[in-house]
Coordinates of C-alpha atoms in Angstrom, one line a residue:
X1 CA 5.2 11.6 20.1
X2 CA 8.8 11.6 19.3
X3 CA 9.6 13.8 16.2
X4 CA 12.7 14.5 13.9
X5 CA 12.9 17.7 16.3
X6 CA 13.7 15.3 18.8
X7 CA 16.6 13.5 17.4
X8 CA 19.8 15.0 18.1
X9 CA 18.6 14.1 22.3
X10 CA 18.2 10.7 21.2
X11 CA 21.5 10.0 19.5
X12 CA 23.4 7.7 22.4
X13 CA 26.4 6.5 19.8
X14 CA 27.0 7.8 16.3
X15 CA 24.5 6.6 14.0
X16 CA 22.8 5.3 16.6
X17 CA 19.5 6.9 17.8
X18 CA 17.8 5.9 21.1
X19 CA 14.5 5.0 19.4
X20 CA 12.7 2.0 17.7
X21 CA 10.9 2.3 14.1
X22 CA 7.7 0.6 13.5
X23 CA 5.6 1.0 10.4
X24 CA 2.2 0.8 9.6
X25 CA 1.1 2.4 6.4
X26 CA -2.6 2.9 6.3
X27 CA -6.2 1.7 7.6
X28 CA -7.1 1.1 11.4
X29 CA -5.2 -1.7 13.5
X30 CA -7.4 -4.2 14.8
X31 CA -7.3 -5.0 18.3
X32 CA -4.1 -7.2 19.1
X33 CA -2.0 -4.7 16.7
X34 CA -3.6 -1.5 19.2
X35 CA -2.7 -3.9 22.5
X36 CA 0.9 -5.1 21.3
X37 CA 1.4 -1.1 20.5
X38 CA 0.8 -0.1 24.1
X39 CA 3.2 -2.9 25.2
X40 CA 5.9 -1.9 23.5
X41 CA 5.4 1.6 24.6
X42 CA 5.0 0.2 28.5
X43 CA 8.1 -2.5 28.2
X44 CA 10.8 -1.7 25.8
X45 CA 11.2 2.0 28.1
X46 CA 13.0 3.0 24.6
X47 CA 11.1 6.1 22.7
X48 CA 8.3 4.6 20.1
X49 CA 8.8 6.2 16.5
X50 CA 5.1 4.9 14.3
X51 CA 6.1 5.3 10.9
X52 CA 2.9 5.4 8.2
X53 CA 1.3 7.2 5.1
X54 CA 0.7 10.4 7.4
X55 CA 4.3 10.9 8.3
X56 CA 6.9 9.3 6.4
X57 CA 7.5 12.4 4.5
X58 CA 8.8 13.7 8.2
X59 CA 11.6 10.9 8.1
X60 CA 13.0 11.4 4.0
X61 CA 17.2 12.3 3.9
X62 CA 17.4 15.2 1.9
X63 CA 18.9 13.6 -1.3
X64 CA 18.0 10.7 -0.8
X65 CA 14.3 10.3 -2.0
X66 CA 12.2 7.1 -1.6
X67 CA 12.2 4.7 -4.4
X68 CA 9.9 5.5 -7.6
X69 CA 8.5 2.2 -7.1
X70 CA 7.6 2.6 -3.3
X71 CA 4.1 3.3 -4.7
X72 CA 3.5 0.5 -6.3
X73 CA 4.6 -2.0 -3.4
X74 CA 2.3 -3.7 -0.6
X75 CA 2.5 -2.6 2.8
X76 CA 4.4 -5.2 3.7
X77 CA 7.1 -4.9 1.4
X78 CA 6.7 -0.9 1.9
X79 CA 7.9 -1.5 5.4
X80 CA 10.7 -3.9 4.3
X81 CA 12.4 -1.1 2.2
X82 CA 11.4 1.4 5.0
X83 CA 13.0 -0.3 7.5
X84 CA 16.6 -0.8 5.8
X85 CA 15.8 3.3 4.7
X86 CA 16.1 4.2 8.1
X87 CA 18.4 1.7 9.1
X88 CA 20.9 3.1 7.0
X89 CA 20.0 7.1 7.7
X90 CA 18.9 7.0 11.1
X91 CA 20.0 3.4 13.2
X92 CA 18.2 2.8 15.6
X93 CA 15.6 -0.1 16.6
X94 CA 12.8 -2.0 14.1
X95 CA 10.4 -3.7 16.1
X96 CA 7.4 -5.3 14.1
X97 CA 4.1 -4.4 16.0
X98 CA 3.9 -7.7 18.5
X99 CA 3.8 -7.9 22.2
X100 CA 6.7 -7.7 23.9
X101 CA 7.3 -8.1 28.4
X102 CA 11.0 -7.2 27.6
X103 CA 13.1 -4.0 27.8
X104 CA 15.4 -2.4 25.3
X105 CA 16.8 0.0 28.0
X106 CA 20.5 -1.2 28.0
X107 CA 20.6 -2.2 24.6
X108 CA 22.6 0.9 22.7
X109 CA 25.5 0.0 25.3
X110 CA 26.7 -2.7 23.0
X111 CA 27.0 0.6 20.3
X112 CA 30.2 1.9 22.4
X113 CA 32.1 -0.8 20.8
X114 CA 32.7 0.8 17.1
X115 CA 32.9 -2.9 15.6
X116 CA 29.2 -3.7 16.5
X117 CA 26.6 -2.7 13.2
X118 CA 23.7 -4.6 14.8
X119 CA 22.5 -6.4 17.8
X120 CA 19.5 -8.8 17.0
X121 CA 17.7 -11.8 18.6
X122 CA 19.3 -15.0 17.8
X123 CA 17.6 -16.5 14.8
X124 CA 15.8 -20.2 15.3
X125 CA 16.0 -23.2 13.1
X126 CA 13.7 -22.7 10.2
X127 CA 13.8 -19.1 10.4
X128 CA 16.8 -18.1 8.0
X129 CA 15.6 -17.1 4.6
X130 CA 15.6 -19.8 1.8
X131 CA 18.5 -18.1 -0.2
X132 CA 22.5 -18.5 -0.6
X133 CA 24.7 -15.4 -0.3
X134 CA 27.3 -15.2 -3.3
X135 CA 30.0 -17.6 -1.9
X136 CA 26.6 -20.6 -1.7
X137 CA 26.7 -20.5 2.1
X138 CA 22.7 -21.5 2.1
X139 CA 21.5 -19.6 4.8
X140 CA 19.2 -22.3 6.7
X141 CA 22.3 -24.5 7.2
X142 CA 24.1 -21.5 8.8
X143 CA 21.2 -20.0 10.6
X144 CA 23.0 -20.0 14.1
X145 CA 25.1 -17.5 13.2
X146 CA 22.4 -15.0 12.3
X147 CA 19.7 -13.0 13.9
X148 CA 16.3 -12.9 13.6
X149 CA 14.4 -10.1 10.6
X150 CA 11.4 -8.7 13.2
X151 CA 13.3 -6.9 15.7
X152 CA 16.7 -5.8 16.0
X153 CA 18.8 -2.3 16.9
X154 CA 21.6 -1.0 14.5
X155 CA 23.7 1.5 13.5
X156 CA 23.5 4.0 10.7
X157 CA 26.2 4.0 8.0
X158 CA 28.4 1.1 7.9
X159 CA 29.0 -0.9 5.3
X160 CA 26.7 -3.4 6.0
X161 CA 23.8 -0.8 6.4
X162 CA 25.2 0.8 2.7
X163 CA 25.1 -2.7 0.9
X164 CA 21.5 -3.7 2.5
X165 CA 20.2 -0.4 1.1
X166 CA 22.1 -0.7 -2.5
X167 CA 20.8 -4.0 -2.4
X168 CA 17.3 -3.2 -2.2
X169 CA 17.2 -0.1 -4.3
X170 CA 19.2 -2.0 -7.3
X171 CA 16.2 -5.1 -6.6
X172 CA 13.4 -2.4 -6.9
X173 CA 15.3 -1.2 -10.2
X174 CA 15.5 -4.3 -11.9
X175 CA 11.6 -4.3 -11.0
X176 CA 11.0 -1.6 -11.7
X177 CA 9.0 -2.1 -15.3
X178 CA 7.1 -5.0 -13.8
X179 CA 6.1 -3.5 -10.6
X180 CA 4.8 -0.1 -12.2
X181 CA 2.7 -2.8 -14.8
X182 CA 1.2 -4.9 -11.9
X183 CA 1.7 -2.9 -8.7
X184 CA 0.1 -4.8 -5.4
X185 CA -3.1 -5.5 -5.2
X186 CA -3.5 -5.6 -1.4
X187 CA -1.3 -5.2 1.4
X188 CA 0.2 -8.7 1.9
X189 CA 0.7 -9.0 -2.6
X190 CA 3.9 -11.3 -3.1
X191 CA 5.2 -13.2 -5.7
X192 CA 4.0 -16.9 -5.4
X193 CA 4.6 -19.8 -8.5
X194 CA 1.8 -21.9 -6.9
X195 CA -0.3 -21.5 -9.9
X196 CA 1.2 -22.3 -13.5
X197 CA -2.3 -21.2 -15.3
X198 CA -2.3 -17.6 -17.1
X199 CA -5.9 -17.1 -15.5
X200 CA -5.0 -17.7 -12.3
X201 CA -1.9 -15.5 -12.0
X202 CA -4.0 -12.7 -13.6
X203 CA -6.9 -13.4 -11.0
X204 CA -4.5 -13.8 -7.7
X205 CA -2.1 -11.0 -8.7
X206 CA 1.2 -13.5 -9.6
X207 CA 2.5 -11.3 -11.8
X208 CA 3.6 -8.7 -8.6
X209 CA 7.2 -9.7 -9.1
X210 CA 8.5 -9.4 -4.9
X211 CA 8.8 -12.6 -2.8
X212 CA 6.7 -12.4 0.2
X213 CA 10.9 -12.7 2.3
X214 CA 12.4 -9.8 0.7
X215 CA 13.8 -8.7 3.8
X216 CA 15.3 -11.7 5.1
X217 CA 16.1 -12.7 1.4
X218 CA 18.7 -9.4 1.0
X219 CA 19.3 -9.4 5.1
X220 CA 20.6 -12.4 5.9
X221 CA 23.4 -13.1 3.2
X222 CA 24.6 -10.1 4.7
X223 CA 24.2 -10.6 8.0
X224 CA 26.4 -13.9 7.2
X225 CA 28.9 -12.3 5.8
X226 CA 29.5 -9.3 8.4
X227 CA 28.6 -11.7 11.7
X228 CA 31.8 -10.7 13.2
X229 CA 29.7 -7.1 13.2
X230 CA 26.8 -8.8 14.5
X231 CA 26.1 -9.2 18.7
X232 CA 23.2 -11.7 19.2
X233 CA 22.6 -10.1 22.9
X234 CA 18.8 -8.2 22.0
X235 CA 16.1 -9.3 24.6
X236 CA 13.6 -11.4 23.4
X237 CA 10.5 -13.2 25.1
X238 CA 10.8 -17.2 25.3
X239 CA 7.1 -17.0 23.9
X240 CA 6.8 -15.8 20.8
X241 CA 4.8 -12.7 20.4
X242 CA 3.6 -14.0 23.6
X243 CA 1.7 -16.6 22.1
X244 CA -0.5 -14.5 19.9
X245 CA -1.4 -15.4 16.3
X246 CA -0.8 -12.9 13.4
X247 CA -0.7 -13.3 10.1

């Protein structure tokens, strides 16, 4: 089990540590979660950091604490800000917990040019997130110019990690009131304006104020706009999650 102790052994580039993150905050994995785990471990041959309720205290910047509204997020949106959080402290990988066959091994050797932030899987068409970035570049009609949000290596402290992490910490402020009034309910709460009725958005939780795409919603305008920063060389199975199903 690789620990903070370990770090300084792990850092190949500045900013850059030789790991990858993956969260999951609380409960028991069911069976394809535990399975894809043990891939990654096997295939990647990169160091395996699990990041979850037990632990994340291990991993918090002195200074910089998590956001007062971390508590009232669902998982999946906990590991959204967790994952630009470290990101922007550590670097490193973020692999979502899904089988893998490929290797990460000579991945960080892209990091010895200072130019490249991030190195990601090539995003697909239908993937980018639904969202313009401030100049209205819409983001599905540029999507082959960015990478994929589920797995991905990057360095610590650039400007690109800085603005993801302002970006969500001033999104979590502005939220702030609302989220502290109707935290999540469960761990996949989102923001959904399916229903109109005031009875149903009280029943289903509509009131949580976070899109289920926060990540990609903040990432990818960003990603756009710093794609000269960007290498779109990360390792990535033909099959998708190696044709499993997950939610």
């Amino acid at each position: 089990m690789v620990s903070v102790s370990d770090f300084p052994s792990l850092t190949v580039f500045p900013g850059c540590l030789r790991v990858v993150w993956c969260f999951w905050w609380q409960g028991d994995m069911n069976e394809n979660r535990i399975r894809s785990l043990e891939l990654m471990r096997k295939k990647l041959e990169v160091p395996i950091v699990l990041v979850g309720s037990d632990n994340i205290n291990d991993f918090i910047v002195d200074g910089f604490p998590l956001h007062p509204s971390f508590k009232f997020l669902s998982d999946v949106h906990k590991s959204d800000y967790f994952r630009i959080y470290l990101l922007h402290h550590y670097g490193g990988g973020w692999h979502d917990i899904k089988p893998t066959n490929v290797s990460y091994s000579g991945v960080w050797d892209c990091f010895a040019d200072p130019e490249v932030y991030f190195i990601g899987k090539p995003e697909i068409d239908g993937g980018a997130a639904m969202v313009s970035d401030d100049e209205g570049n819409y983001m599905p009609t540029v999507w082959r110019e960015l990478v994929a949000t589920n797995r991905w290596v990057g360095r610590a402290g650039t400007p690109f990690s800085q603005q993801l992490y302002d970006s969500i910490n001033d999104l979590l402020d502005f939220n702030f009131a609302q989220l502290s009034k109707f935290p999540a309910r469960g761990a996949y709460s989102h923001k959904s304006d399916k229903y109109n009725s005031k009875w149903f958005r009280r029943l289903l939780n509509r009131q949580y104020p976070l899109q289920w795409t926060l990540f990609g919603d903040l990432f990818h305008p960003l990603n756009y706009r710093y794609q000269r920063n960007f290498s779109r060389e990360l390792p990535f199975d033909m099959v998708e999650n190696l044709g499993l199903k997950y939610r």
